[in-house]
Coordinates of C-alpha atoms and ligand atoms in Angstrom, one line a residue:
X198 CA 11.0 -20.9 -0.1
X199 CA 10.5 -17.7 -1.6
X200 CA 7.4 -15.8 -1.8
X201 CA 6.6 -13.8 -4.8
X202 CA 3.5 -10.6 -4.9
X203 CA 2.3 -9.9 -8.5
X204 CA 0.3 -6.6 -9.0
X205 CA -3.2 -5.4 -10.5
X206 CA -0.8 -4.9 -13.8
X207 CA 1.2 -7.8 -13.6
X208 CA -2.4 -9.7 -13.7
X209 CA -4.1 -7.3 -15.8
X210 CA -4.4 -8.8 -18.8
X211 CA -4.0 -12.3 -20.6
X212 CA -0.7 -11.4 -21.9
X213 CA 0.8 -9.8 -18.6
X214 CA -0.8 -13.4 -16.5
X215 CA 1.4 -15.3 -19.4
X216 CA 4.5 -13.4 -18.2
X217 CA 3.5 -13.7 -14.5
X218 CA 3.3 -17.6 -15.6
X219 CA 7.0 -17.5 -17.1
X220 CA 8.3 -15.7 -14.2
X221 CA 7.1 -18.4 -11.5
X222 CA 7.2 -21.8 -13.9
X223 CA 11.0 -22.1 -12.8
X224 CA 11.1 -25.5 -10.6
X225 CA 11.4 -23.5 -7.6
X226 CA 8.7 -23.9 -4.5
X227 CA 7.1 -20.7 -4.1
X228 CA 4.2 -18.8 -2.4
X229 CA 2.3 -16.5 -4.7
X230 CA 0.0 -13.3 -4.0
X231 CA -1.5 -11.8 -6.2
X232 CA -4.0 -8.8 -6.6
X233 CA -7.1 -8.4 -8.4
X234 CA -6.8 -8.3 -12.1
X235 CA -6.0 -4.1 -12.5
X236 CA -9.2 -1.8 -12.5
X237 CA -11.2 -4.4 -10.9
X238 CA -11.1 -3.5 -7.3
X239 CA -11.7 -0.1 -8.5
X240 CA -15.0 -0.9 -10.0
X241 CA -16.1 -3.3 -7.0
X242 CA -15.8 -0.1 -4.9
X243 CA -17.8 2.1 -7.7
X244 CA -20.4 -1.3 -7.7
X245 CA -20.4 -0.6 -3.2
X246 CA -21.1 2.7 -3.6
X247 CA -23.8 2.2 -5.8
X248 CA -25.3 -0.1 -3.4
X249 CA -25.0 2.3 -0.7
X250 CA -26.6 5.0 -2.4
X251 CA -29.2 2.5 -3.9
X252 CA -28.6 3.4 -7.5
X253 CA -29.7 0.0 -8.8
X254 CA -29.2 0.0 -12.1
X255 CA -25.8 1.6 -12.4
X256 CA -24.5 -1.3 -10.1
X257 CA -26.2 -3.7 -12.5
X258 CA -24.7 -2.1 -15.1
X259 CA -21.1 -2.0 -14.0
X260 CA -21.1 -5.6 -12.7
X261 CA -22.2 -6.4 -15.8
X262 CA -19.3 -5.0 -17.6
X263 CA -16.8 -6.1 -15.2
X264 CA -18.6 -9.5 -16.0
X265 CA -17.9 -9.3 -19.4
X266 CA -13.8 -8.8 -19.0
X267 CA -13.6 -11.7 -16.9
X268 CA -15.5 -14.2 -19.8
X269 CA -12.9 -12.6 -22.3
X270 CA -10.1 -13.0 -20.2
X271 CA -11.5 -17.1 -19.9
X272 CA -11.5 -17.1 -23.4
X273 CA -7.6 -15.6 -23.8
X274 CA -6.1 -17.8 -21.0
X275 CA -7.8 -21.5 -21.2
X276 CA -8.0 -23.9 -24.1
X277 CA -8.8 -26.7 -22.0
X278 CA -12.1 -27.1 -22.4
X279 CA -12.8 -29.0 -19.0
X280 CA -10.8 -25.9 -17.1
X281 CA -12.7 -23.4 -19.2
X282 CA -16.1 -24.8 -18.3
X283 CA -14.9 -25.0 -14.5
X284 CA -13.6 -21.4 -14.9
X285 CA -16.8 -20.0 -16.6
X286 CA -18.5 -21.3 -13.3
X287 CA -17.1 -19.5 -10.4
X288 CA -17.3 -16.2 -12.6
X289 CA -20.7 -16.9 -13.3
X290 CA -21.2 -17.7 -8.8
X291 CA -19.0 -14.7 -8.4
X292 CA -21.3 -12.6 -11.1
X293 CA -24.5 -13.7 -9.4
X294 CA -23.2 -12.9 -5.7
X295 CA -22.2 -9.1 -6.8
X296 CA -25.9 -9.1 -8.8
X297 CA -27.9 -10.3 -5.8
X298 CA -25.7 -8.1 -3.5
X299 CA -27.6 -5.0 -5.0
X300 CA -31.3 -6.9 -4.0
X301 CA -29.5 -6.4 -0.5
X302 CA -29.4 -3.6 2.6
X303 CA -26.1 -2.3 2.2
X304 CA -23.2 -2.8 5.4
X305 CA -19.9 -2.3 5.9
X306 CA -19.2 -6.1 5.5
X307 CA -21.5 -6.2 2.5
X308 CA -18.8 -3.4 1.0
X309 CA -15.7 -6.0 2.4
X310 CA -17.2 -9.1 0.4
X311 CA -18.0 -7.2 -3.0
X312 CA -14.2 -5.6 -2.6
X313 CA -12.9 -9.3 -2.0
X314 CA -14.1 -10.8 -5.3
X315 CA -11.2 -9.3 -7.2
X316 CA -8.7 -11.3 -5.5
X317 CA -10.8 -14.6 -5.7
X318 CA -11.1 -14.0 -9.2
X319 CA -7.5 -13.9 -10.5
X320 CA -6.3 -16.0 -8.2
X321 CA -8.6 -18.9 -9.9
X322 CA -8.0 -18.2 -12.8
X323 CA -4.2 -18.0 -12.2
X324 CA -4.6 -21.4 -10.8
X325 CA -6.7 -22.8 -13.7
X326 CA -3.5 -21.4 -16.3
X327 CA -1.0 -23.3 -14.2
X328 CA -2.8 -26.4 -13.8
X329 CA -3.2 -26.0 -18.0
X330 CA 0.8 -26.5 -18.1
X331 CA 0.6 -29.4 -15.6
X332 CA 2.2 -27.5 -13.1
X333 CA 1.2 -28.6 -9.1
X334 CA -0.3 -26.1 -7.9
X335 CA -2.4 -25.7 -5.0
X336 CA -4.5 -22.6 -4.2
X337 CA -4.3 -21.6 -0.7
X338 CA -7.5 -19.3 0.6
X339 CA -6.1 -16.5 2.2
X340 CA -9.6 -16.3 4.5
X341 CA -8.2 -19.4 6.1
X342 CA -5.3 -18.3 7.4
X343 CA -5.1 -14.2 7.0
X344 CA -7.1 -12.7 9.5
X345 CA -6.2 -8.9 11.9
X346 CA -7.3 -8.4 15.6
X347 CA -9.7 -6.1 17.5
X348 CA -7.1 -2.6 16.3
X349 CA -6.6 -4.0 12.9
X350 CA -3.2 -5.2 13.3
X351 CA -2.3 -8.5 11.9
X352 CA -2.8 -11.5 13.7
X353 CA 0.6 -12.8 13.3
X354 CA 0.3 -15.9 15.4
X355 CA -2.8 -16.8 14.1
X356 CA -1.6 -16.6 10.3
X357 CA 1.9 -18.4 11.3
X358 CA 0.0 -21.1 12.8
X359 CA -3.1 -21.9 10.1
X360 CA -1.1 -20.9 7.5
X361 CA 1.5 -23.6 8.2
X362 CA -1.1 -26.2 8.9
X363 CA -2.6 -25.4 5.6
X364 CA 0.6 -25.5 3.3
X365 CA 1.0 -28.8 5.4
X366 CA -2.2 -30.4 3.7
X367 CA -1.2 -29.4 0.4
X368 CA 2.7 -30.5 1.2
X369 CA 2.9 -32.0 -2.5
X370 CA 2.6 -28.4 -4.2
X371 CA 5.5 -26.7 -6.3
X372 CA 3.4 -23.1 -5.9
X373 CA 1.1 -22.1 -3.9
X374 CA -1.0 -19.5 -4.8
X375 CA -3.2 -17.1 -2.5
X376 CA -5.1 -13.8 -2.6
X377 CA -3.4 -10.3 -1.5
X378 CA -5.4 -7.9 0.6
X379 CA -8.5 -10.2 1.8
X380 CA -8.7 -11.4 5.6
X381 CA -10.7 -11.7 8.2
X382 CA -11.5 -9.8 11.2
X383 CA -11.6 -10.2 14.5
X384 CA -15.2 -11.7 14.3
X385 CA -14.4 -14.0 11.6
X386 CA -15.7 -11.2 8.7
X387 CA -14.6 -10.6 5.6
X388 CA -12.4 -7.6 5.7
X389 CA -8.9 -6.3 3.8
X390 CA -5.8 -4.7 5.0
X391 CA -6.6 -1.7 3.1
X392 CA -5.8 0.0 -0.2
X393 CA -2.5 -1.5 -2.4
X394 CA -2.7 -4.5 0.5
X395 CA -1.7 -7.5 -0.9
X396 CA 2.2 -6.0 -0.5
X397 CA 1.1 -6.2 3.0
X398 CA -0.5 -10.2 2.6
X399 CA 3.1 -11.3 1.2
X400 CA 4.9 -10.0 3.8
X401 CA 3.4 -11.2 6.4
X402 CA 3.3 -14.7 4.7
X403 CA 7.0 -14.2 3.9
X404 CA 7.1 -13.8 8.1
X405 CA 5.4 -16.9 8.7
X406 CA 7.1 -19.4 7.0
X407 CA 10.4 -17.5 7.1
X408 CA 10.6 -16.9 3.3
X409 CA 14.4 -16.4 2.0
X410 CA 12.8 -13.8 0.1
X411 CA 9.9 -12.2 -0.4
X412 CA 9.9 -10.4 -4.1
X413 CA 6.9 -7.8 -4.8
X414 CA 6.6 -7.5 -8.7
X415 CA 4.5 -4.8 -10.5
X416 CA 4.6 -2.4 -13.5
X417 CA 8.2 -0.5 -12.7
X418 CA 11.4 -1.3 -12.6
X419 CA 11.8 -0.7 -8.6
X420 CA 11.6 2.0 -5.9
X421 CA 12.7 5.5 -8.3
X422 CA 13.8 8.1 -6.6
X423 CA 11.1 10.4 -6.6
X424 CA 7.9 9.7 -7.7
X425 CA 7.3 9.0 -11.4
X426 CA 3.5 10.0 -11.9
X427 CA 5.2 13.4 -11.3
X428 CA 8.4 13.9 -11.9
X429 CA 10.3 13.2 -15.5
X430 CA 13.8 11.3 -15.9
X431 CA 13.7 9.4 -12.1
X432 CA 15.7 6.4 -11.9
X433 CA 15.6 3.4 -9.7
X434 CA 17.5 3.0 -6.0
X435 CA 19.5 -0.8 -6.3
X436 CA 19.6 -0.6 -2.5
X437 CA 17.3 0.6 0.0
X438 CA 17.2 -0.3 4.2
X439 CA 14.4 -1.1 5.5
X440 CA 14.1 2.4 7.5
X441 CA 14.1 3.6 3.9
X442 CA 12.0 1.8 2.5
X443 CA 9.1 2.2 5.2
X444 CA 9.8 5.8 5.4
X445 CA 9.3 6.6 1.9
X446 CA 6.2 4.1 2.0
X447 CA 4.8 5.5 4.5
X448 CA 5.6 9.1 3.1
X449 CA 3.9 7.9 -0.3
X450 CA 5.6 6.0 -2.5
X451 CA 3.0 3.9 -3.9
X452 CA 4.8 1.1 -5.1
X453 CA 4.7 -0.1 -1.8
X454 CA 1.5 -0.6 1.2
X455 CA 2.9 1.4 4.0
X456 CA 3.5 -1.2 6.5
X457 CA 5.3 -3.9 3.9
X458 CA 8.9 -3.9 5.5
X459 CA 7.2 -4.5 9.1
X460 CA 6.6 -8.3 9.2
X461 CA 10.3 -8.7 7.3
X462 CA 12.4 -6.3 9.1
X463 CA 13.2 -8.3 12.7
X464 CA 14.2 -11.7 10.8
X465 CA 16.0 -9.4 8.3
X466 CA 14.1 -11.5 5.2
X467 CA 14.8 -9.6 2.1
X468 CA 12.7 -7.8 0.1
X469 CA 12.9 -7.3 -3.9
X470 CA 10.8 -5.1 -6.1
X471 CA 11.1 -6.3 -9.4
X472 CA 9.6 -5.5 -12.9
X473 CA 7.1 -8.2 -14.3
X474 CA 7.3 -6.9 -17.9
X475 CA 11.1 -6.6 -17.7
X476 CA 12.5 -9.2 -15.1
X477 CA 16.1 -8.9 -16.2
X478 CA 15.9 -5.2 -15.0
X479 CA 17.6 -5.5 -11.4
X480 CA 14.8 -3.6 -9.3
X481 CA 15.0 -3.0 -5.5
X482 CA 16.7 -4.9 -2.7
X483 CA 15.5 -4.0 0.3
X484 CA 17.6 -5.4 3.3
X485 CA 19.7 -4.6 6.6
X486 CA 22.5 -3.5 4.2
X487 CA 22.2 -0.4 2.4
X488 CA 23.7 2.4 3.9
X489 CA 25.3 4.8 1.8
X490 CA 24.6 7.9 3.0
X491 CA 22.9 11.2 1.4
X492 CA 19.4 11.5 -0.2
X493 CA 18.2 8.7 -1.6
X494 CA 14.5 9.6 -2.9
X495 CA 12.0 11.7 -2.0
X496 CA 8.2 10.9 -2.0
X497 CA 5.1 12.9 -1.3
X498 CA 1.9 11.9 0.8
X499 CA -1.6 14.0 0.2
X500 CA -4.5 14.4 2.1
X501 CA -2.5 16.0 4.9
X502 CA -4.2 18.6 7.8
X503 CA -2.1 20.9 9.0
X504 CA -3.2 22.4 12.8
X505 CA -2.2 25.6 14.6
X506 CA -2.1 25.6 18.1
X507 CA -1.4 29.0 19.5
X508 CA -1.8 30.3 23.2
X509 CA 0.1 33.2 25.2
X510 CA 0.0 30.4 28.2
X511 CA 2.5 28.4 26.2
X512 CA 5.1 30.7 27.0
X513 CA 7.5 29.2 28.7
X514 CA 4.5 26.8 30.4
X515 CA 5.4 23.2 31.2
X516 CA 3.1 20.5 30.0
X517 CA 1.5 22.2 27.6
X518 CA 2.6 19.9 25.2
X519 CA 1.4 17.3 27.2
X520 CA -2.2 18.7 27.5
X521 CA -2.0 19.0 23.2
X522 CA -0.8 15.3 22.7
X523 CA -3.2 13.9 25.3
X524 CA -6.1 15.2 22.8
X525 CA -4.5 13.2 20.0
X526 CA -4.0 9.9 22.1
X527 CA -7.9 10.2 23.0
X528 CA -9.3 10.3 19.5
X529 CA -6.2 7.8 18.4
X530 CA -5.1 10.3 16.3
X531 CA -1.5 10.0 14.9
X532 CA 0.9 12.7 14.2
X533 CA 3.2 12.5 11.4
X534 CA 4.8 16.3 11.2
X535 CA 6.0 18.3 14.2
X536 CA 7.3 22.1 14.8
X537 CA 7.3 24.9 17.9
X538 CA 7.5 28.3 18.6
X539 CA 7.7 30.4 21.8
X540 CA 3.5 30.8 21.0
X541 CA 2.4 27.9 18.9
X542 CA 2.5 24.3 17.8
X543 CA 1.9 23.4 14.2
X544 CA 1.7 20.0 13.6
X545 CA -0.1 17.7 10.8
X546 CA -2.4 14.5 10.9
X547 CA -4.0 12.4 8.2
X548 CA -6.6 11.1 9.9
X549 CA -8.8 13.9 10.1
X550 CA -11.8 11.2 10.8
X551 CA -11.9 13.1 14.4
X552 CA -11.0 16.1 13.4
X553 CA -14.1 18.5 14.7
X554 CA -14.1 16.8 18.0
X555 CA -10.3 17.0 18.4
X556 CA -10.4 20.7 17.8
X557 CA -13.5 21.5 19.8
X558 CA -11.0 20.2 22.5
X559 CA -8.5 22.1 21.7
X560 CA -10.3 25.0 21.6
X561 CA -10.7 24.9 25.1
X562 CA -6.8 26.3 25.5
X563 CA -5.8 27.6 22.9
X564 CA -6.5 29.3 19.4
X565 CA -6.8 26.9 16.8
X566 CA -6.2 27.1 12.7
X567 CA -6.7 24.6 10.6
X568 CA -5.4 24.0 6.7
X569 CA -6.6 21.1 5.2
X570 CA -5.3 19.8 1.4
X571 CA -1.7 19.9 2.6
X572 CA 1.2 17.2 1.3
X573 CA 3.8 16.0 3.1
X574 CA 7.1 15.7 0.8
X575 CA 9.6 13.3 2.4
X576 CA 13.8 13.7 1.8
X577 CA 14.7 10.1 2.8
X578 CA 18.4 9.0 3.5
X579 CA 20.7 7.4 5.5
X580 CA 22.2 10.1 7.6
X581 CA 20.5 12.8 5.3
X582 CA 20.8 15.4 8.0
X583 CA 24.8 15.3 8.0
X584 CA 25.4 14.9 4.4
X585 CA 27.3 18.0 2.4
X586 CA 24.9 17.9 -0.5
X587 CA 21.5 18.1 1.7
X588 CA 22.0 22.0 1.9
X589 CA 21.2 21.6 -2.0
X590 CA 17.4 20.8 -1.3
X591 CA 16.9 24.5 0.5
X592 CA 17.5 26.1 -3.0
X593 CA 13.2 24.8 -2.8
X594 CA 12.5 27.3 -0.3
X595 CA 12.8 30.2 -3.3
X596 CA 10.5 28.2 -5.5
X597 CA 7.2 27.5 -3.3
X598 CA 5.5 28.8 0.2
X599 CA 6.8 26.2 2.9
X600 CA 4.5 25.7 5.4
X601 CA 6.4 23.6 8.0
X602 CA 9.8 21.5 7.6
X603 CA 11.3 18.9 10.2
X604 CA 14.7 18.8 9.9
X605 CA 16.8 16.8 12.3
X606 CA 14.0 14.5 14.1
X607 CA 15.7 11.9 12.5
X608 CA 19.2 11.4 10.7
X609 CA 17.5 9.5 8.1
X610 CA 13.9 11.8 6.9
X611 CA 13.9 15.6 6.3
X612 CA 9.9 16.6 5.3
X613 CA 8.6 19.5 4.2
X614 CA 4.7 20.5 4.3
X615 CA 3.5 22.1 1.6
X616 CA 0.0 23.0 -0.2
X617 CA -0.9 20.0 -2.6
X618 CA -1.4 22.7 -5.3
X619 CA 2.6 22.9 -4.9
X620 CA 3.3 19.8 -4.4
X621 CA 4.5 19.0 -8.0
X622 CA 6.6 21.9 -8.4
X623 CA 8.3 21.2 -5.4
X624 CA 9.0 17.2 -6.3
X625 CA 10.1 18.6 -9.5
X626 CA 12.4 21.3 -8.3
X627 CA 13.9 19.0 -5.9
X628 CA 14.5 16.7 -8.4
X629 CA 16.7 18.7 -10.1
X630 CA 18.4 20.4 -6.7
X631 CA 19.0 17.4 -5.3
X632 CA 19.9 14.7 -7.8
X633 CA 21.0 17.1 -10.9
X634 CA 23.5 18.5 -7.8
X635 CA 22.9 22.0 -9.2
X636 CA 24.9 24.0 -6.8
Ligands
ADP202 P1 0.8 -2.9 -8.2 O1 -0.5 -2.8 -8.8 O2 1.8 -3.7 -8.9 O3 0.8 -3.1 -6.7 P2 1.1 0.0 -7.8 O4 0.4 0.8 -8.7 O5 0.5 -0.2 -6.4 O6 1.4 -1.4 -8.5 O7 2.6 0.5 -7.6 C1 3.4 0.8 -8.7 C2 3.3 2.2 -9.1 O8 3.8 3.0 -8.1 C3 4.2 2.6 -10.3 O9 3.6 2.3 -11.5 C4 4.4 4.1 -10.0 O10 3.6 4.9 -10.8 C5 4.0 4.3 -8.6 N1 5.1 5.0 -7.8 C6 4.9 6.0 -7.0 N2 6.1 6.4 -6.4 C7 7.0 5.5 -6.9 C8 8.4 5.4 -6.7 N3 9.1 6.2 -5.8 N4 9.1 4.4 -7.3 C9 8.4 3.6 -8.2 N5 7.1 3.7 -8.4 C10 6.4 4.6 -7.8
LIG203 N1 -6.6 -5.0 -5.2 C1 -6.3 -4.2 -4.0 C2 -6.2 -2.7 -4.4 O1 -6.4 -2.4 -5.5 C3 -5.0 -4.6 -3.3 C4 -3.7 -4.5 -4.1 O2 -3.8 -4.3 -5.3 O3 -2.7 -4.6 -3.5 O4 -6.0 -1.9 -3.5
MG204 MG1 0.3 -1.8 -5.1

């Protein structure tokens, strides 16, 4: 069975949900995810916020709106009158759930359930289209079966399990349909798996029924190689491995959640980004396979903090590094970027949740300088660090002010920190260094 992830755009109109209907009506068994219709989880978050800050009648306002798209988008998709009528219901109980949210004290899992409703709402009235073309369909709820633990991980054992007793009930379904990015958390509360996560939802349902495929469709034609809201004339990578793929997703690429390839990679399922409004387009495969070396794409992640960490005691002082790290590990702090001198460490984070107490901590040993507004811009390859054209990518060092670059931690990734003011020059000069092969 395959499993197949359709995108905010993919669902983001009447016409695109007709496509997304053409591409799965094919006789074959299939899972499918899909996201909230495209703007919508936007505006739920702009509808929380409003909450929060207790601005009443701008939530009303907006869920009214949103209210609005969703009776036009009834009237676009269903003729049948019995399946408009049962459509035109839940929206209405969805409607009057975000209205009497605002009569409520704003929580955290108040925020979850308004930010869930996206994902109930297409995927009901996906269900409702494919039950007007007599197809068997059976919608799976995705707060049955997808639920993360106590650190937010997935539950993987927990999903395998319900979600195979679940598909077991419905047994005489050709496609299943569920929502991305909704699940529970460890106390049984609504939650999600964060920003762009219903990559993450197929996945790990592509894990736990050992899809032979697990395709992620959207508005592009695959993973480019560099990042198109950017950058003019990239083109799209046929191959990718999975160190690839997660490196340039977790480096920014948004096409795909960060930890997508994770569930796949140990049972080697592949994975295939493909373009909804042009299916014959080949896309992205994504498997143990692809290993032509030299740079493949480069991608660039925001929001970075870069930290200085200077003391004379460093000088050739053992466990110094130790004493810096230990700080890290207490506020659970990752590190994505790395360099040393004699004197100082620099190194970057993008969490900076902890940030105060983690240098007030710091401070204690050493001098500390912080830059915040920094982007990390990710080289990714296989064997990058060896290849004869990668010397092409230091022509960048002319262009803009370099703040760090790690260069050899692994064979595959070569990133460079940079302010985000720069950021664009530099994908842009790169893109012409690197791929143009200007010499
Ligand atoms: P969906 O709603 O289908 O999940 P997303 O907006 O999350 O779609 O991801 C697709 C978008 O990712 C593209 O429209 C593109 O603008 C952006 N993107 C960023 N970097 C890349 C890249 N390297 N290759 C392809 N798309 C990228
Ligand atoms: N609807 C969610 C979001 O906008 C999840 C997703 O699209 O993958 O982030
Ligand atoms: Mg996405």
């Amino acid at each position: 069975m395959k499993v197949l992830k359709f995108g905010g755009t993919s669902v983001g109109s009447v016409k695109n949900m007709l496509h997304v209907k053409e591409v799965v009506d094919d006789g074959q068994p299939k899972v499918v995810v899909l996201s909230a219709m495209s703007g919508t989880t936007n505006m739920l978050i702009a509808i929380a916020d409003s909450i929060q800050y207790s601005e009443t009648n701008k939530a009303i306002e907006s869920i009214n709106r949103l209210h609005e798209t969703y009776s036009e988008t009834i009237e676009g998709l269903l003729i049948n009158q019995s399946l408009s009528i049962k459509a035109k219901a839940y929206v209405n109980e969805v409607f009057n759930f975000l209205l009497q949210s605002t009569y409520k004290s704003y929580s955290h899992l108040l925020r979850n359930e308004i930010l869930a409703q996206g994902e109930l709402l297409s995927t009901f009235l996906f269900t409702c289209l494919l039950e007007q073309e007599n197809i068997k369909v059976a919608l799976l709820p995705a707060l049955d079966f997808m639920r993360i633990d106590k650190t937010k991980e997935p539950d993987f054992f927990y999903i395998k399990k319900h979600l195979q007793a679940l598909m077991e009930t419905k047994s005489r379904s050709d496609i299943y349909i569920t929502q991305g990015f909704i699940c529970l958390d460890e106390n049984g509360q609504v939650s999600n798996l964060q920003r762009g996560g219903s990559d993450y939802t197929a996945t790990l349902i592509g894990a736990a029924i050992n899809a032979k495929e697990v395709q992620i469709w959207t508005d592009i034609d695959g993973m480019h190689n560099n990042d198109p809201r950017y950058v003019e004339y990239t083109s799209p990578i046929s191959n990718l491995s999975y160190d690839e793929a997660a490196e340039l997703a977790y480096f920014g690429a948004k096409i795909l959640h960060p930890q997508t390839v994770t569930p796949v990679r140990q049972d080697s399922i592949p994975v295939r980004l493909k373009n909804t409004m042009c299916p014959e387009a080949y896309g992205t495969l994504i498997d143990a396979n692809a290993f032509e070396s030299g740079i493949k794409a480069i991608a660039a992640k925001d929001n970075i903090t870069a930290i200085k960490i200077k003391s004379a005691r460093m000088l050739q002082a053992h466990g110094f590094l130790k004493k810096v790290f230990d700080v890290f590990e207490t506020y659970e702090t990752a590190i994505d970027m790395i360099t040393t001198s004699e004197v100082a460490v620099s190194l970057t984070i993008d969490d900076d949740s902890s940030l105060d107490m983690i240098v007030k901590e710091l401070e204690k040993f050493a001098v500390i300088e912080v830059d915040k507004n920094q982007s990390i811009v990710c080289l990714v390859g296989h064997s990058i660090v060896h290849h004869e054209d990668t010397f092409k990518l230091f022509q960048v060092l002319k262009d803009v002010k370099i703040r760090m670059i790690s260069y050899g931690g692994s064979n595959n990734n070569i990133s460079l920190l940079v302010p985000t003011s720069e950021k664009v020059t530099t994908l842009k000069n790169l893109q012409r260094y690197v791929f143009k092969l200007v010499s």
